[in-house]
């Protein structure tokens, strides 16, 4: 169930049986010579919609722009400052809390979001924790799951790509988008075949260290068949992860 295709009455009816919602969150940033700029949003969106469809869980619109300041040296990348993303997350959760949602399952596609999303959760919890005895606001639970951390995914990607998967513009994330969007598959020559590893600082430094945008990866190995395997494995792992999250504490409506 996608929120954007529901009526308000359908959402009200959903809240009679569940107070949990899946929120895909990603980024809009360069992904090397053959990776789509939307990769980090498309991956959790694809998996989130499939998960919601399988479990009849509500899926919020994807938060498609994240914290990606280090990618601004490449055309097309967009970032929110950490403080802006933090405000977006608080306002999104608080809007949904008003309607009765209390369990927020953020399905993440971008490592650069993790610190800020975690900080946003602490801000959200602090709203209730700083007002002990207040009954105006129910207890809220937020969880962040990176799709690549779903059980079985890392092992599969290791089997598929070995040490060529890399850290950014990975074979696995590009394969997943190639499976989901076969009409948008890109090809490119890359030198060296496997990109270097290194630390991440600001955008200028990133561009110097990683001239074509990749970190540690050889995404010429990406292919839609691998993407399908990754999709199926991730979906199975996320199903368990989501069900456990909902079962461990979601209030009965
Ligand atoms: Ni990515």
Short mmCIF file of N, CA, C and O in Angstrom, two decimals, residues 27-148:
data_model
loop_
_atom_site.label_atom_id
_atom_site.label_comp_id
_atom_site.label_asym_id
_atom_site.label_seq_id
_atom_site.Cartn_x
_atom_site.Cartn_y
_atom_site.Cartn_z
N UNK A 27 19.02 9.26 -1.40
CA UNK A 27 19.86 10.40 -1.73
C UNK A 27 19.81 10.61 -3.23
O UNK A 27 19.43 9.70 -3.98
N UNK A 28 20.15 11.81 -3.64
CA UNK A 28 20.23 12.14 -5.07
C UNK A 28 21.65 12.61 -5.33
O UNK A 28 22.01 13.75 -5.03
N UNK A 29 22.48 11.69 -5.80
CA UNK A 29 23.92 11.96 -5.89
C UNK A 29 24.57 11.08 -6.95
O UNK A 29 24.09 9.98 -7.24
N UNK A 30 25.67 11.57 -7.48
CA UNK A 30 26.40 10.82 -8.50
C UNK A 30 26.73 9.41 -8.04
O UNK A 30 27.03 9.19 -6.86
N UNK A 31 26.65 8.46 -8.95
CA UNK A 31 27.03 7.08 -8.65
C UNK A 31 28.01 6.54 -9.70
O UNK A 31 27.84 5.43 -10.22
N UNK A 32 29.01 7.36 -10.02
CA UNK A 32 30.03 6.91 -10.95
C UNK A 32 29.54 6.92 -12.38
O UNK A 32 28.43 7.37 -12.68
N UNK A 33 30.36 6.39 -13.30
CA UNK A 33 30.08 6.52 -14.73
C UNK A 33 28.88 5.73 -15.24
O UNK A 33 28.31 6.08 -16.28
N UNK A 34 28.48 4.64 -14.54
CA UNK A 34 27.32 3.89 -15.04
C UNK A 34 26.19 3.76 -14.02
O UNK A 34 25.24 3.01 -14.24
N UNK A 35 26.31 4.49 -12.91
CA UNK A 35 25.27 4.43 -11.87
C UNK A 35 24.33 5.62 -11.98
O UNK A 35 24.75 6.74 -12.27
N UNK A 36 23.06 5.36 -11.73
CA UNK A 36 22.06 6.43 -11.81
C UNK A 36 22.17 7.36 -10.60
O UNK A 36 22.44 6.90 -9.48
N UNK A 37 21.92 8.63 -10.82
CA UNK A 37 21.99 9.60 -9.73
C UNK A 37 20.94 9.29 -8.67
O UNK A 37 21.13 9.58 -7.49
N UNK A 38 19.87 8.66 -9.08
CA UNK A 38 18.83 8.29 -8.10
C UNK A 38 19.06 6.98 -7.37
O UNK A 38 18.19 6.57 -6.58
N UNK A 39 20.19 6.33 -7.61
CA UNK A 39 20.41 4.97 -7.09
C UNK A 39 20.01 4.78 -5.62
O UNK A 39 19.28 3.85 -5.28
N UNK A 40 20.48 5.69 -4.77
CA UNK A 40 20.27 5.49 -3.32
C UNK A 40 18.83 5.69 -2.89
O UNK A 40 18.44 5.24 -1.80
N UNK A 41 18.04 6.37 -3.72
CA UNK A 41 16.60 6.48 -3.44
C UNK A 41 15.83 5.35 -4.12
O UNK A 41 14.88 4.82 -3.56
N UNK A 42 16.27 4.98 -5.32
CA UNK A 42 15.55 3.94 -6.08
C UNK A 42 15.63 2.58 -5.39
O UNK A 42 14.66 1.81 -5.40
N UNK A 43 16.78 2.27 -4.79
CA UNK A 43 16.94 0.95 -4.15
C UNK A 43 15.98 0.77 -2.97
O UNK A 43 15.21 -0.20 -2.94
N UNK A 44 15.98 1.68 -1.98
CA UNK A 44 15.04 1.47 -0.87
C UNK A 44 13.58 1.66 -1.30
O UNK A 44 12.68 1.04 -0.73
N UNK A 45 13.36 2.48 -2.30
CA UNK A 45 11.98 2.67 -2.80
C UNK A 45 11.46 1.37 -3.42
O UNK A 45 10.33 0.94 -3.15
N UNK A 46 12.29 0.76 -4.26
CA UNK A 46 11.91 -0.51 -4.90
C UNK A 46 11.62 -1.57 -3.85
O UNK A 46 10.59 -2.26 -3.89
N UNK A 47 12.52 -1.70 -2.88
CA UNK A 47 12.36 -2.71 -1.83
C UNK A 47 11.22 -2.35 -0.89
O UNK A 47 10.46 -3.22 -0.47
N UNK A 48 11.10 -1.08 -0.57
CA UNK A 48 10.03 -0.64 0.35
C UNK A 48 8.65 -0.90 -0.24
O UNK A 48 7.74 -1.37 0.46
N UNK A 49 8.48 -0.60 -1.50
CA UNK A 49 7.18 -0.84 -2.14
C UNK A 49 6.87 -2.33 -2.19
O UNK A 49 5.73 -2.75 -1.97
N UNK A 50 7.88 -3.13 -2.50
CA UNK A 50 7.66 -4.58 -2.55
C UNK A 50 7.33 -5.12 -1.16
O UNK A 50 6.42 -5.95 -1.00
N UNK A 51 8.03 -4.62 -0.17
CA UNK A 51 7.78 -5.04 1.22
C UNK A 51 6.36 -4.65 1.65
O UNK A 51 5.63 -5.46 2.23
N UNK A 52 5.99 -3.42 1.35
CA UNK A 52 4.65 -2.96 1.70
C UNK A 52 3.57 -3.76 0.99
O UNK A 52 2.53 -4.08 1.56
N UNK A 53 3.84 -4.10 -0.27
CA UNK A 53 2.87 -4.89 -1.03
C UNK A 53 2.71 -6.28 -0.45
O UNK A 53 1.61 -6.81 -0.32
N UNK A 54 3.84 -6.88 -0.06
CA UNK A 54 3.83 -8.24 0.45
C UNK A 54 3.14 -8.33 1.81
O UNK A 54 2.42 -9.28 2.09
N UNK A 55 3.38 -7.32 2.65
CA UNK A 55 2.88 -7.38 4.03
C UNK A 55 1.64 -6.51 4.24
O UNK A 55 1.18 -6.36 5.37
N UNK A 56 1.13 -5.92 3.19
CA UNK A 56 0.00 -4.98 3.31
C UNK A 56 0.32 -3.90 4.34
O UNK A 56 -0.52 -3.54 5.18
N UNK A 57 1.54 -3.41 4.28
CA UNK A 57 1.98 -2.32 5.16
C UNK A 57 2.00 -1.03 4.36
O UNK A 57 2.24 -1.04 3.14
N UNK A 58 1.75 0.07 5.04
CA UNK A 58 1.70 1.36 4.36
C UNK A 58 3.13 1.86 4.10
O UNK A 58 4.01 1.76 4.96
N UNK A 59 3.34 2.41 2.90
CA UNK A 59 4.66 2.93 2.51
C UNK A 59 4.53 4.41 2.20
O UNK A 59 3.74 4.82 1.34
N UNK A 60 5.29 5.22 2.90
CA UNK A 60 5.27 6.67 2.70
C UNK A 60 6.02 7.04 1.42
O UNK A 60 6.82 6.24 0.91
N UNK A 61 5.81 8.24 0.91
CA UNK A 61 6.63 8.70 -0.21
C UNK A 61 8.11 8.69 0.17
O UNK A 61 8.46 8.97 1.32
N UNK A 62 8.95 8.35 -0.78
CA UNK A 62 10.40 8.29 -0.53
C UNK A 62 10.96 9.68 -0.23
O UNK A 62 10.64 10.65 -0.93
N UNK A 63 11.78 9.74 0.81
CA UNK A 63 12.57 10.96 1.04
C UNK A 63 13.80 10.82 0.16
O UNK A 63 14.72 10.07 0.46
N UNK A 64 13.76 11.50 -1.00
CA UNK A 64 14.71 11.20 -2.08
C UNK A 64 16.01 12.00 -2.03
O UNK A 64 16.96 11.66 -2.72
N UNK A 65 16.02 13.07 -1.27
CA UNK A 65 17.24 13.87 -1.15
C UNK A 65 17.73 13.74 0.28
O UNK A 65 16.97 13.92 1.22
N UNK A 66 19.01 13.40 0.42
CA UNK A 66 19.57 13.19 1.76
C UNK A 66 20.81 14.02 1.99
O UNK A 66 21.00 15.08 1.38
N UNK A 67 21.68 13.53 2.86
CA UNK A 67 22.89 14.26 3.21
C UNK A 67 24.03 13.76 2.33
O UNK A 67 24.56 12.68 2.53
N UNK A 68 24.37 14.55 1.31
CA UNK A 68 25.34 14.10 0.29
C UNK A 68 26.29 15.22 -0.08
O UNK A 68 26.70 15.35 -1.23
N UNK A 69 26.68 16.04 0.91
CA UNK A 69 27.53 17.21 0.59
C UNK A 69 28.81 16.80 -0.15
O UNK A 69 29.29 17.53 -1.01
N UNK A 70 29.35 15.61 0.18
CA UNK A 70 30.62 15.19 -0.40
C UNK A 70 30.51 14.86 -1.89
O UNK A 70 31.52 14.70 -2.55
N UNK A 71 29.30 14.75 -2.42
CA UNK A 71 29.13 14.44 -3.84
C UNK A 71 28.90 15.69 -4.70
O UNK A 71 28.68 15.57 -5.90
N UNK A 72 28.93 16.87 -4.08
CA UNK A 72 28.57 18.08 -4.82
C UNK A 72 29.61 18.49 -5.87
O UNK A 72 29.36 19.39 -6.66
N UNK A 73 30.73 17.82 -5.91
CA UNK A 73 31.72 18.08 -6.96
C UNK A 73 31.32 17.48 -8.30
O UNK A 73 32.02 17.66 -9.30
N UNK A 74 30.20 16.77 -8.34
CA UNK A 74 29.75 16.09 -9.56
C UNK A 74 28.37 16.62 -9.97
O UNK A 74 27.48 16.77 -9.11
N UNK A 75 28.20 16.85 -11.27
CA UNK A 75 26.96 17.46 -11.78
C UNK A 75 25.74 16.63 -11.39
O UNK A 75 25.74 15.41 -11.52
N UNK A 76 24.73 17.33 -10.94
CA UNK A 76 23.45 16.69 -10.65
C UNK A 76 23.22 16.31 -9.21
O UNK A 76 22.08 16.07 -8.81
N UNK A 77 24.27 16.24 -8.42
CA UNK A 77 24.10 15.85 -7.01
C UNK A 77 23.41 16.97 -6.23
O UNK A 77 23.68 18.15 -6.45
N UNK A 78 22.53 16.57 -5.32
CA UNK A 78 21.80 17.52 -4.48
C UNK A 78 21.98 17.06 -3.04
O UNK A 78 21.92 15.86 -2.75
N UNK A 79 22.19 18.02 -2.13
CA UNK A 79 22.28 17.64 -0.72
C UNK A 79 21.34 18.48 0.13
O UNK A 79 20.97 19.60 -0.23
N UNK A 80 20.94 17.91 1.26
CA UNK A 80 20.39 18.69 2.36
C UNK A 80 21.51 18.80 3.39
O UNK A 80 22.27 17.85 3.59
N UNK A 81 21.58 19.94 4.07
CA UNK A 81 22.50 20.00 5.21
C UNK A 81 21.97 19.04 6.28
O UNK A 81 20.77 18.80 6.35
N UNK A 82 22.86 18.55 7.14
CA UNK A 82 22.35 17.69 8.22
C UNK A 82 21.20 18.35 8.99
O UNK A 82 20.21 17.69 9.30
N UNK A 83 21.33 19.65 9.27
CA UNK A 83 20.27 20.32 10.05
C UNK A 83 18.96 20.36 9.28
O UNK A 83 17.87 20.26 9.87
N UNK A 84 19.04 20.49 7.94
CA UNK A 84 17.81 20.51 7.14
C UNK A 84 17.17 19.13 7.13
O UNK A 84 15.95 18.99 7.30
N UNK A 85 17.98 18.09 6.91
CA UNK A 85 17.45 16.72 6.89
C UNK A 85 16.83 16.37 8.24
O UNK A 85 15.76 15.75 8.31
N UNK A 86 17.49 16.82 9.30
CA UNK A 86 16.96 16.56 10.63
C UNK A 86 15.57 17.17 10.78
O UNK A 86 14.64 16.53 11.31
N UNK A 87 15.40 18.39 10.27
CA UNK A 87 14.09 19.04 10.35
C UNK A 87 13.06 18.33 9.48
O UNK A 87 11.90 18.16 9.88
N UNK A 88 13.48 17.89 8.30
CA UNK A 88 12.56 17.15 7.40
C UNK A 88 12.06 15.88 8.10
O UNK A 88 10.87 15.56 8.07
N UNK A 89 12.97 15.16 8.73
CA UNK A 89 12.61 13.90 9.39
C UNK A 89 11.68 14.15 10.57
O UNK A 89 10.68 13.44 10.76
N UNK A 90 11.99 15.17 11.37
CA UNK A 90 11.12 15.49 12.52
C UNK A 90 9.72 15.87 12.05
O UNK A 90 8.72 15.40 12.61
N UNK A 91 9.64 16.72 11.04
CA UNK A 91 8.32 17.17 10.57
C UNK A 91 7.53 16.02 9.95
O UNK A 91 6.31 15.93 10.11
N UNK A 92 8.24 15.14 9.24
CA UNK A 92 7.57 13.99 8.62
C UNK A 92 6.99 13.08 9.70
O UNK A 92 5.81 12.70 9.67
N UNK A 93 7.82 12.72 10.68
CA UNK A 93 7.36 11.82 11.75
C UNK A 93 6.24 12.49 12.56
O UNK A 93 5.21 11.87 12.83
N UNK A 94 6.43 13.74 12.91
CA UNK A 94 5.43 14.41 13.75
C UNK A 94 4.10 14.57 13.03
O UNK A 94 3.04 14.52 13.66
N UNK A 95 4.14 14.75 11.72
CA UNK A 95 2.88 14.81 10.96
C UNK A 95 2.14 13.49 11.09
O UNK A 95 0.92 13.45 11.30
N UNK A 96 2.88 12.40 10.95
CA UNK A 96 2.26 11.07 10.99
C UNK A 96 1.84 10.69 12.41
O UNK A 96 0.83 10.00 12.60
N UNK A 97 2.59 11.14 13.40
CA UNK A 97 2.23 10.88 14.81
C UNK A 97 0.87 11.50 15.10
O UNK A 97 0.03 10.93 15.79
N UNK A 98 0.63 12.66 14.56
CA UNK A 98 -0.65 13.34 14.78
C UNK A 98 -1.83 12.47 14.36
O UNK A 98 -2.90 12.52 14.95
N UNK A 99 -1.61 11.64 13.35
CA UNK A 99 -2.70 10.79 12.86
C UNK A 99 -2.81 9.48 13.61
O UNK A 99 -3.78 8.74 13.42
N UNK A 100 -1.81 9.18 14.42
CA UNK A 100 -1.87 7.94 15.21
C UNK A 100 -0.77 6.94 14.92
O UNK A 100 -0.71 5.89 15.55
N UNK A 101 0.11 7.22 13.97
CA UNK A 101 1.23 6.30 13.72
C UNK A 101 2.21 6.39 14.91
O UNK A 101 2.42 7.47 15.47
N UNK A 102 2.78 5.24 15.26
CA UNK A 102 3.76 5.26 16.36
C UNK A 102 5.02 4.45 16.06
O UNK A 102 5.97 4.46 16.83
N UNK A 103 5.06 3.74 14.94
CA UNK A 103 6.22 2.91 14.62
C UNK A 103 6.71 3.25 13.22
O UNK A 103 5.98 3.04 12.24
N UNK A 104 7.93 3.75 13.13
CA UNK A 104 8.45 4.30 11.88
C UNK A 104 9.66 3.48 11.43
O UNK A 104 10.70 3.48 12.10
N UNK A 105 9.48 2.81 10.31
CA UNK A 105 10.53 1.92 9.79
C UNK A 105 11.17 2.61 8.59
O UNK A 105 10.65 2.60 7.47
N UNK A 106 12.31 3.24 8.85
CA UNK A 106 13.02 3.93 7.78
C UNK A 106 13.91 2.93 7.05
O UNK A 106 14.81 2.32 7.64
N UNK A 107 13.65 2.78 5.76
CA UNK A 107 14.45 1.87 4.93
C UNK A 107 15.42 2.72 4.13
O UNK A 107 15.02 3.48 3.24
N UNK A 108 16.70 2.61 4.49
CA UNK A 108 17.70 3.57 4.01
C UNK A 108 18.54 3.02 2.86
O UNK A 108 18.90 1.84 2.83
N UNK A 109 18.90 3.92 1.92
CA UNK A 109 19.73 3.54 0.79
C UNK A 109 21.04 4.30 0.70
O UNK A 109 21.75 4.19 -0.30
N UNK A 110 21.39 5.07 1.75
CA UNK A 110 22.57 5.93 1.64
C UNK A 110 23.30 6.03 2.98
O UNK A 110 22.75 6.52 3.97
N UNK A 111 24.56 5.57 2.97
CA UNK A 111 25.36 5.58 4.20
C UNK A 111 25.51 6.97 4.79
O UNK A 111 25.57 7.13 6.02
N UNK A 112 25.54 7.99 3.94
CA UNK A 112 25.71 9.36 4.42
C UNK A 112 24.54 9.88 5.22
O UNK A 112 24.65 10.93 5.88
N UNK A 113 23.42 9.16 5.20
CA UNK A 113 22.24 9.59 5.98
C UNK A 113 22.27 9.10 7.42
O UNK A 113 21.52 9.60 8.26
N UNK A 114 23.09 8.08 7.70
CA UNK A 114 22.92 7.32 8.95
C UNK A 114 23.09 8.21 10.19
O UNK A 114 22.25 8.18 11.09
N UNK A 115 24.14 9.02 10.20
CA UNK A 115 24.40 9.84 11.40
C UNK A 115 23.25 10.81 11.65
O UNK A 115 22.78 10.98 12.78
N UNK A 116 22.78 11.45 10.58
CA UNK A 116 21.72 12.46 10.75
C UNK A 116 20.39 11.82 11.10
O UNK A 116 19.64 12.35 11.92
N UNK A 117 20.08 10.68 10.50
CA UNK A 117 18.82 10.00 10.83
C UNK A 117 18.85 9.56 12.30
O UNK A 117 17.86 9.72 13.02
N UNK A 118 19.98 9.06 12.75
CA UNK A 118 20.10 8.64 14.15
C UNK A 118 19.91 9.84 15.07
O UNK A 118 19.24 9.75 16.11
N UNK A 119 20.49 10.99 14.70
CA UNK A 119 20.33 12.21 15.50
C UNK A 119 18.87 12.66 15.50
O UNK A 119 18.35 13.10 16.53
N UNK A 120 18.21 12.52 14.36
CA UNK A 120 16.79 12.90 14.28
C UNK A 120 15.94 12.04 15.21
O UNK A 120 15.04 12.55 15.88
N UNK A 121 16.25 10.74 15.26
CA UNK A 121 15.50 9.86 16.17
C UNK A 121 15.65 10.35 17.62
O UNK A 121 14.69 10.41 18.37
N UNK A 122 16.89 10.73 18.00
CA UNK A 122 17.11 11.21 19.37
C UNK A 122 16.35 12.49 19.63
O UNK A 122 15.80 12.70 20.72
N UNK A 123 16.28 13.38 18.64
CA UNK A 123 15.49 14.62 18.79
C UNK A 123 14.02 14.29 18.97
O UNK A 123 13.33 14.90 19.79
N UNK A 124 13.54 13.34 18.18
CA UNK A 124 12.12 12.96 18.25
C UNK A 124 11.80 12.36 19.62
O UNK A 124 10.80 12.72 20.25
N UNK A 125 12.67 11.46 20.09
CA UNK A 125 12.44 10.86 21.41
C UNK A 125 12.51 11.92 22.51
O UNK A 125 11.78 11.86 23.50
N UNK A 126 13.42 12.89 22.34
CA UNK A 126 13.59 13.92 23.37
C UNK A 126 12.32 14.74 23.55
O UNK A 126 12.05 15.25 24.64
N UNK A 127 11.53 14.85 22.48
CA UNK A 127 10.28 15.61 22.59
C UNK A 127 9.37 15.03 23.67
O UNK A 127 8.71 15.77 24.39
N UNK A 128 9.33 13.70 23.75
CA UNK A 128 8.51 13.08 24.79
C UNK A 128 9.28 12.94 26.09
O UNK A 128 8.74 13.18 27.17
N UNK A 129 10.56 12.59 25.98
CA UNK A 129 11.33 12.34 27.21
C UNK A 129 11.49 13.59 28.06
O UNK A 129 11.60 13.51 29.28
N UNK A 130 11.49 14.75 27.42
CA UNK A 130 11.66 15.99 28.18
C UNK A 130 10.35 16.47 28.79
O UNK A 130 10.34 17.47 29.49
N UNK A 131 9.27 15.75 28.51
CA UNK A 131 7.98 16.13 29.09
C UNK A 131 7.39 14.94 29.84
O UNK A 131 6.36 14.40 29.45
N UNK A 132 8.07 14.47 30.90
CA UNK A 132 7.56 13.30 31.61
C UNK A 132 6.15 13.58 32.15
O UNK A 132 5.85 14.68 32.57
N UNK A 133 5.32 12.57 32.06
CA UNK A 133 3.97 12.72 32.57
C UNK A 133 3.01 13.31 31.56
O UNK A 133 1.80 13.34 31.78
N UNK A 134 3.54 13.76 30.42
CA UNK A 134 2.65 14.31 29.41
C UNK A 134 1.94 13.18 28.68
O UNK A 134 2.55 12.23 28.22
N UNK A 135 0.64 13.27 28.60
CA UNK A 135 -0.13 12.23 27.92
C UNK A 135 -0.58 12.70 26.54
O UNK A 135 -1.40 12.08 25.90
N UNK A 136 -0.04 13.84 26.14
CA UNK A 136 -0.46 14.39 24.84
C UNK A 136 0.19 13.67 23.67
O UNK A 136 -0.23 13.80 22.54
N UNK A 137 1.24 12.91 23.97
CA UNK A 137 2.02 12.33 22.89
C UNK A 137 2.32 10.88 23.22
O UNK A 137 2.84 10.57 24.29
N UNK A 138 1.97 9.95 22.32
CA UNK A 138 2.24 8.54 22.59
C UNK A 138 3.72 8.23 22.44
O UNK A 138 4.48 9.01 21.86
N UNK A 139 4.15 7.09 22.99
CA UNK A 139 5.52 6.63 22.77
C UNK A 139 5.72 6.34 21.29
O UNK A 139 4.85 5.79 20.63
N UNK A 140 6.87 6.71 20.81
CA UNK A 140 7.17 6.56 19.39
C UNK A 140 8.40 5.70 19.26
O UNK A 140 9.34 5.82 20.05
N UNK A 141 8.40 4.82 18.25
CA UNK A 141 9.58 4.00 17.98
C UNK A 141 9.99 4.22 16.53
O UNK A 141 9.16 4.16 15.62
N UNK A 142 11.28 4.48 16.35
CA UNK A 142 11.82 4.66 15.00
C UNK A 142 12.94 3.64 14.80
O UNK A 142 13.71 3.37 15.72
N UNK A 143 13.02 3.10 13.61
CA UNK A 143 14.11 2.16 13.30
C UNK A 143 14.69 2.51 11.94
O UNK A 143 13.94 2.81 11.01
N UNK A 144 15.99 2.46 11.87
CA UNK A 144 16.68 2.65 10.59
C UNK A 144 17.28 1.32 10.16
O UNK A 144 18.05 0.71 10.90
N UNK A 145 16.91 0.87 8.98
CA UNK A 145 17.52 -0.34 8.41
C UNK A 145 18.11 0.01 7.05
O UNK A 145 17.41 0.53 6.17
N UNK A 146 19.41 -0.23 6.89
CA UNK A 146 20.03 -0.07 5.58
C UNK A 146 19.72 -1.32 4.77
O UNK A 146 19.91 -2.44 5.27
N UNK A 147 19.26 -1.16 3.53
CA UNK A 147 18.82 -2.35 2.79
C UNK A 147 19.94 -3.37 2.64
O UNK A 147 19.70 -4.58 2.64
N UNK A 148 21.19 -2.90 2.54
CA UNK A 148 22.32 -3.82 2.33
C UNK A 148 22.65 -4.59 3.60
O UNK A 148 23.44 -5.53 3.55
#
